Amino acid sequence: MLCKLHNTYQYLFDKIQILNGLPALLFRLILAPVMIVAGYSKLNLANDQFSLPSNLLADQNVVNWFGNDQWGLGLPFPELLAFLAGWSELLGGWLLLLGLFTRVVSIPLLFTMFIAATTVHWDNGWFSVAPSNPQTSAALAYSWLGVPAAKESLENSAEVSERLDKIKSLIETHGYPDYLYEKGSVVILNNGIEFAAIYFAMLLSLIFSGGGRYVSMDYWLKRQAKNNCLEK
């Protein structure tokens, strides 16, 4: 019986292997626009005040943020790092979209996500948007395991709920609730490492999986190269 179930499972699994490029494609489609816009916003490309080659450099506001140790990141060589970060994200995002040199471009993007998580978001904890209900927060599962940080997160959620209730009460009394809630409810931005960590994990996966079977230029270039070698 077990052998039959195993064989059936293996047969079905082998049949769906033709779709094994889809996870990589979905990761690429999610990551690419994020990286493209992040890189574009770090450069002078959209600034009409500059012309070549100055508009290829990093935006001065970004440079200041990279270098300032009071309200910024306090990184050395801010001009160079901002320039490299901007172009790595912009060009890397387009290459991810095409599935071209996927493994190679994922490496510098992986580092940018690591730096973003550890320098910008780390002190804010995990969540990007602060949960307002301790009973539905993901931290609840870790609190069952006795993780101290999870308990603190749940306490924070209760405080977030109180503040949101006050914000909504003020809006109901003095604001324009129909207009303000038209595009969604209000939230408290926590700005934690959540998105940076998720993007990091997706990029790490792409390093090992590549751009995906059938759905990336990498696959077709590799296939063409293999055919050329066989012909010789």
mmCIF file of C-alpha atoms in Angstrom:
data_model
loop_
_atom_site.group_PDB
_atom_site.id
_atom_site.type_symbol
_atom_site.label_atom_id
_atom_site.label_comp_id
_atom_site.label_asym_id
_atom_site.label_seq_id
_atom_site.Cartn_x
_atom_site.Cartn_y
_atom_site.Cartn_z
ATOM 1 C CA MET A 1 0.000 0.000 0.000
ATOM 2 C CA LEU A 2 2.778 2.411 0.966
ATOM 3 C CA CYS A 3 4.670 1.605 -2.208
ATOM 4 C CA LYS A 4 1.595 2.305 -4.303
ATOM 5 C CA LEU A 5 1.023 5.659 -2.594
ATOM 6 C CA HIS A 6 4.679 6.538 -3.049
ATOM 7 C CA ASN A 7 4.605 5.651 -6.735
ATOM 8 C CA THR A 8 1.413 7.650 -7.269
ATOM 9 C CA TYR A 9 2.900 10.640 -5.480
ATOM 10 C CA GLN A 10 6.122 10.383 -7.485
ATOM 11 C CA TYR A 11 4.205 10.108 -10.748
ATOM 12 C CA LEU A 12 2.105 13.206 -10.004
ATOM 13 C CA PHE A 13 5.149 15.125 -8.799
ATOM 14 C CA ASP A 14 7.073 14.261 -11.952
ATOM 15 C CA LYS A 15 4.173 15.454 -14.098
ATOM 16 C CA ILE A 16 4.048 18.903 -12.510
ATOM 17 C CA GLN A 17 7.809 19.450 -12.817
ATOM 18 C CA ILE A 18 7.098 21.270 -16.070
ATOM 19 C CA LEU A 19 5.744 24.091 -13.874
ATOM 20 C CA ASN A 20 8.778 24.307 -11.581
ATOM 21 C CA GLY A 21 9.818 27.642 -13.104
ATOM 22 C CA LEU A 22 6.676 29.423 -11.889
ATOM 23 C CA PRO A 23 7.879 30.158 -8.312
ATOM 24 C CA ALA A 24 11.003 31.860 -9.664
ATOM 25 C CA LEU A 25 8.897 33.816 -12.168
ATOM 26 C CA LEU A 26 6.541 35.028 -9.434
ATOM 27 C CA PHE A 27 9.468 36.034 -7.228
ATOM 28 C CA ARG A 28 10.983 37.971 -10.125
ATOM 29 C CA LEU A 29 7.724 39.741 -10.962
ATOM 30 C CA ILE A 30 7.333 40.800 -7.324
ATOM 31 C CA LEU A 31 10.940 41.885 -6.841
ATOM 32 C CA ALA A 32 11.612 43.602 -10.169
ATOM 33 C CA PRO A 33 9.335 46.669 -9.853
ATOM 34 C CA VAL A 34 10.369 47.160 -6.223
ATOM 35 C CA MET A 35 14.051 47.219 -7.168
ATOM 36 C CA ILE A 36 13.544 49.338 -10.298
ATOM 37 C CA VAL A 37 11.672 52.080 -8.465
ATOM 38 C CA ALA A 38 14.031 51.950 -5.469
ATOM 39 C CA GLY A 39 17.027 52.419 -7.747
ATOM 40 C CA TYR A 40 15.350 55.081 -9.868
ATOM 41 C CA SER A 41 14.488 57.131 -6.791
ATOM 42 C CA LYS A 42 18.126 57.109 -5.634
ATOM 43 C CA LEU A 43 19.444 58.637 -8.872
ATOM 44 C CA ASN A 44 19.168 62.005 -10.628
ATOM 45 C CA LEU A 45 17.562 60.464 -13.718
ATOM 46 C CA ALA A 46 14.221 62.231 -13.229
ATOM 47 C CA ASN A 47 15.742 65.560 -12.161
ATOM 48 C CA ASP A 48 15.455 68.127 -14.958
ATOM 49 C CA GLN A 49 18.104 70.288 -13.304
ATOM 50 C CA PHE A 50 20.827 67.864 -14.342
ATOM 51 C CA SER A 51 22.145 66.647 -17.667
ATOM 52 C CA LEU A 52 24.614 63.950 -18.615
ATOM 53 C CA PRO A 53 26.691 62.787 -16.847
ATOM 54 C CA SER A 54 25.397 64.382 -13.626
ATOM 55 C CA ASN A 55 21.946 62.812 -13.900
ATOM 56 C CA LEU A 56 23.585 59.392 -13.767
ATOM 57 C CA LEU A 57 24.825 60.096 -10.249
ATOM 58 C CA ALA A 58 23.028 59.574 -6.970
ATOM 59 C CA ASP A 59 20.544 62.158 -5.736
ATOM 60 C CA GLN A 60 22.207 64.470 -3.225
ATOM 61 C CA ASN A 61 19.455 63.937 -0.674
ATOM 62 C CA VAL A 62 20.144 60.195 -0.813
ATOM 63 C CA VAL A 63 23.883 60.834 -0.522
ATOM 64 C CA ASN A 64 23.287 62.983 2.555
ATOM 65 C CA TRP A 65 21.098 60.294 4.087
ATOM 66 C CA PHE A 66 23.709 57.612 3.404
ATOM 67 C CA GLY A 67 26.488 59.663 4.991
ATOM 68 C CA ASN A 68 24.920 61.527 7.911
ATOM 69 C CA ASP A 69 25.509 59.779 11.238
ATOM 70 C CA GLN A 70 22.931 61.877 13.124
ATOM 71 C CA TRP A 71 19.726 61.283 11.169
ATOM 72 C CA GLY A 72 20.989 59.015 8.365
ATOM 73 C CA LEU A 73 22.896 55.774 7.960
ATOM 74 C CA GLY A 74 26.344 57.126 8.749
ATOM 75 C CA LEU A 75 28.022 55.064 6.023
ATOM 76 C CA PRO A 76 31.504 55.811 4.665
ATOM 77 C CA PHE A 77 31.920 56.958 1.039
ATOM 78 C CA PRO A 78 28.227 57.925 0.754
ATOM 79 C CA GLU A 79 28.529 59.215 -2.846
ATOM 80 C CA LEU A 80 29.970 55.922 -4.053
ATOM 81 C CA LEU A 81 27.640 53.689 -2.033
ATOM 82 C CA ALA A 82 24.519 55.620 -3.043
ATOM 83 C CA PHE A 83 25.608 55.469 -6.683
ATOM 84 C CA LEU A 84 26.272 51.717 -6.529
ATOM 85 C CA ALA A 85 23.048 51.030 -4.639
ATOM 86 C CA GLY A 86 20.960 53.032 -7.104
ATOM 87 C CA TRP A 87 22.350 51.422 -10.226
ATOM 88 C CA SER A 88 22.434 47.935 -8.707
ATOM 89 C CA GLU A 89 18.739 48.181 -7.930
ATOM 90 C CA LEU A 90 17.731 49.855 -11.193
ATOM 91 C CA LEU A 91 19.672 47.604 -13.573
ATOM 92 C CA GLY A 92 19.224 44.564 -11.363
ATOM 93 C CA GLY A 93 15.471 45.069 -11.320
ATOM 94 C CA TRP A 94 15.251 45.148 -15.113
ATOM 95 C CA LEU A 95 17.453 42.063 -15.405
ATOM 96 C CA LEU A 96 15.275 40.248 -12.878
ATOM 97 C CA LEU A 97 12.217 41.147 -14.924
ATOM 98 C CA LEU A 98 13.829 39.571 -17.987
ATOM 99 C CA GLY A 99 15.255 36.649 -16.067
ATOM 100 C CA LEU A 100 18.703 37.503 -17.414
ATOM 101 C CA PHE A 101 21.809 36.802 -15.292
ATOM 102 C CA THR A 102 19.370 36.133 -12.466
ATOM 103 C CA ARG A 103 21.808 34.477 -10.096
ATOM 104 C CA VAL A 104 24.482 37.119 -10.635
ATOM 105 C CA VAL A 105 22.281 40.196 -10.149
ATOM 106 C CA SER A 106 20.582 38.670 -7.111
ATOM 107 C CA ILE A 107 23.864 38.813 -5.170
ATOM 108 C CA PRO A 108 24.296 42.633 -4.970
ATOM 109 C CA LEU A 109 20.550 43.038 -4.451
ATOM 110 C CA LEU A 110 20.804 40.571 -1.595
ATOM 111 C CA PHE A 111 23.420 42.794 0.029
ATOM 112 C CA THR A 112 21.284 45.923 -0.418
ATOM 113 C CA MET A 113 18.385 44.196 1.345
ATOM 114 C CA PHE A 114 20.686 43.039 4.142
ATOM 115 C CA ILE A 115 22.047 46.554 4.627
ATOM 116 C CA ALA A 116 18.542 48.038 4.513
ATOM 117 C CA ALA A 117 17.301 45.558 7.122
ATOM 118 C CA THR A 118 20.229 46.003 9.514
ATOM 119 C CA THR A 119 20.741 49.765 9.231
ATOM 120 C CA VAL A 120 17.295 51.219 8.508
ATOM 121 C CA HIS A 121 14.683 48.825 9.871
ATOM 122 C CA TRP A 122 16.366 46.658 12.522
ATOM 123 C CA ASP A 123 15.586 48.804 15.566
ATOM 124 C CA ASN A 124 11.892 48.837 14.610
ATOM 125 C CA GLY A 125 11.423 45.094 15.005
ATOM 126 C CA TRP A 126 9.819 42.747 12.517
ATOM 127 C CA PHE A 127 6.505 44.194 11.365
ATOM 128 C CA SER A 128 6.260 46.757 8.590
ATOM 129 C CA VAL A 129 2.756 47.745 9.725
ATOM 130 C CA ALA A 130 2.162 47.391 13.444
ATOM 131 C CA PRO A 131 -0.519 44.761 14.216
ATOM 132 C CA SER A 132 -3.420 46.202 16.165
ATOM 133 C CA ASN A 133 -4.944 42.931 17.384
ATOM 134 C CA PRO A 134 -2.793 40.697 19.628
ATOM 135 C CA GLN A 135 -5.082 37.742 18.939
ATOM 136 C CA THR A 136 -4.357 37.756 15.205
ATOM 137 C CA SER A 137 -0.718 38.907 15.304
ATOM 138 C CA ALA A 138 1.867 36.485 13.929
ATOM 139 C CA ALA A 139 3.827 37.078 17.143
ATOM 140 C CA LEU A 140 1.194 35.066 19.009
ATOM 141 C CA ALA A 141 2.628 31.775 17.729
ATOM 142 C CA TYR A 142 6.098 32.644 19.020
ATOM 143 C CA SER A 143 4.677 33.771 22.355
ATOM 144 C CA TRP A 144 3.364 30.218 22.795
ATOM 145 C CA LEU A 145 6.992 29.097 22.518
ATOM 146 C CA GLY A 146 8.021 31.530 25.228
ATOM 147 C CA VAL A 147 9.945 33.981 23.026
ATOM 148 C CA PRO A 148 10.299 37.222 25.068
ATOM 149 C CA ALA A 149 10.295 39.500 22.007
ATOM 150 C CA ALA A 150 6.949 37.998 20.951
ATOM 151 C CA LYS A 151 5.374 38.938 24.278
ATOM 152 C CA GLU A 152 6.663 42.497 23.869
ATOM 153 C CA SER A 153 5.228 42.594 20.354
ATOM 154 C CA LEU A 154 1.791 41.542 21.607
ATOM 155 C CA GLU A 155 1.894 44.239 24.277
ATOM 156 C CA ASN A 156 2.827 46.732 21.580
ATOM 157 C CA SER A 157 -0.160 45.573 19.515
ATOM 158 C CA ALA A 158 -2.505 46.383 22.395
ATOM 159 C CA GLU A 159 -1.017 49.886 22.616
ATOM 160 C CA VAL A 160 -1.301 50.292 18.844
ATOM 161 C CA SER A 161 -4.979 49.355 19.075
ATOM 162 C CA GLU A 162 -5.567 52.082 21.680
ATOM 163 C CA ARG A 163 -3.876 54.720 19.539
ATOM 164 C CA LEU A 164 -5.760 53.693 16.420
ATOM 165 C CA ASP A 165 -9.053 53.907 18.294
ATOM 166 C CA LYS A 166 -8.187 57.474 19.320
ATOM 167 C CA ILE A 167 -7.159 58.402 15.779
ATOM 168 C CA LYS A 168 -10.395 57.012 14.371
ATOM 169 C CA SER A 169 -12.411 58.777 17.067
ATOM 170 C CA LEU A 170 -10.807 62.101 16.134
ATOM 171 C CA ILE A 171 -11.509 61.465 12.452
ATOM 172 C CA GLU A 172 -15.129 60.592 13.152
ATOM 173 C CA THR A 173 -15.569 63.763 15.218
ATOM 174 C CA HIS A 174 -13.487 66.347 13.391
ATOM 175 C CA GLY A 175 -12.495 64.848 10.053
ATOM 176 C CA TYR A 176 -13.976 63.564 6.849
ATOM 177 C CA PRO A 177 -14.280 59.807 7.463
ATOM 178 C CA ASP A 178 -15.901 58.955 4.128
ATOM 179 C CA TYR A 179 -13.087 60.684 2.256
ATOM 180 C CA LEU A 180 -10.220 59.562 4.501
ATOM 181 C CA TYR A 181 -11.322 55.915 4.602
ATOM 182 C CA GLU A 182 -12.196 55.726 0.905
ATOM 183 C CA LYS A 183 -8.824 54.172 -0.022
ATOM 184 C CA GLY A 184 -8.436 52.070 3.119
ATOM 185 C CA SER A 185 -8.298 52.223 6.878
ATOM 186 C CA VAL A 186 -5.602 54.039 8.853
ATOM 187 C CA VAL A 187 -2.625 52.070 10.193
ATOM 188 C CA ILE A 188 0.451 52.757 12.302
ATOM 189 C CA LEU A 189 3.622 52.286 10.302
ATOM 190 C CA ASN A 190 6.185 50.294 12.238
ATOM 191 C CA ASN A 191 8.813 50.243 9.454
ATOM 192 C CA GLY A 192 10.344 46.977 10.646
ATOM 193 C CA ILE A 193 12.462 44.504 8.693
ATOM 194 C CA GLU A 194 9.499 42.463 7.388
ATOM 195 C CA PHE A 195 9.638 43.421 3.701
ATOM 196 C CA ALA A 196 13.431 43.606 3.564
ATOM 197 C CA ALA A 197 13.653 40.126 5.097
ATOM 198 C CA ILE A 198 11.071 38.707 2.688
ATOM 199 C CA TYR A 199 12.850 40.229 -0.309
ATOM 200 C CA PHE A 200 16.140 38.878 1.054
ATOM 201 C CA ALA A 201 14.690 35.361 1.243
ATOM 202 C CA MET A 202 13.270 35.630 -2.291
ATOM 203 C CA LEU A 203 16.601 36.815 -3.711
ATOM 204 C CA LEU A 204 18.427 34.042 -1.863
ATOM 205 C CA SER A 205 16.037 31.541 -3.422
ATOM 206 C CA LEU A 206 16.716 32.949 -6.897
ATOM 207 C CA ILE A 207 20.459 32.513 -6.395
ATOM 208 C CA PHE A 208 19.897 28.776 -6.019
ATOM 209 C CA SER A 209 17.003 28.289 -8.446
ATOM 210 C CA GLY A 210 17.897 30.751 -11.205
ATOM 211 C CA GLY A 211 15.323 32.589 -13.266
ATOM 212 C CA GLY A 212 13.092 29.585 -13.800
ATOM 213 C CA ARG A 213 12.587 26.894 -16.394
ATOM 214 C CA TYR A 214 10.935 28.109 -19.634
ATOM 215 C CA VAL A 215 10.142 31.538 -18.121
ATOM 216 C CA SER A 216 13.540 33.259 -18.133
ATOM 217 C CA MET A 217 16.063 34.359 -20.724
ATOM 218 C CA ASP A 218 18.692 32.495 -18.694
ATOM 219 C CA TYR A 219 16.983 29.192 -19.447
ATOM 220 C CA TRP A 220 16.794 29.778 -23.186
ATOM 221 C CA LEU A 221 20.357 31.097 -23.418
ATOM 222 C CA LYS A 222 21.642 28.091 -21.504
ATOM 223 C CA ARG A 223 19.621 25.777 -23.725
ATOM 224 C CA GLN A 224 20.980 27.447 -26.865
ATOM 225 C CA ALA A 225 24.552 27.202 -25.580
ATOM 226 C CA LYS A 226 24.047 23.534 -24.770
ATOM 227 C CA ASN A 227 22.697 22.840 -28.273
ATOM 228 C CA ASN A 228 25.645 24.633 -29.845
ATOM 229 C CA CYS A 229 28.067 22.525 -27.825
ATOM 230 C CA LEU A 230 26.299 19.333 -28.888
ATOM 231 C CA GLU A 231 26.473 20.350 -32.539
ATOM 232 C CA LYS A 232 30.223 20.763 -32.278
#
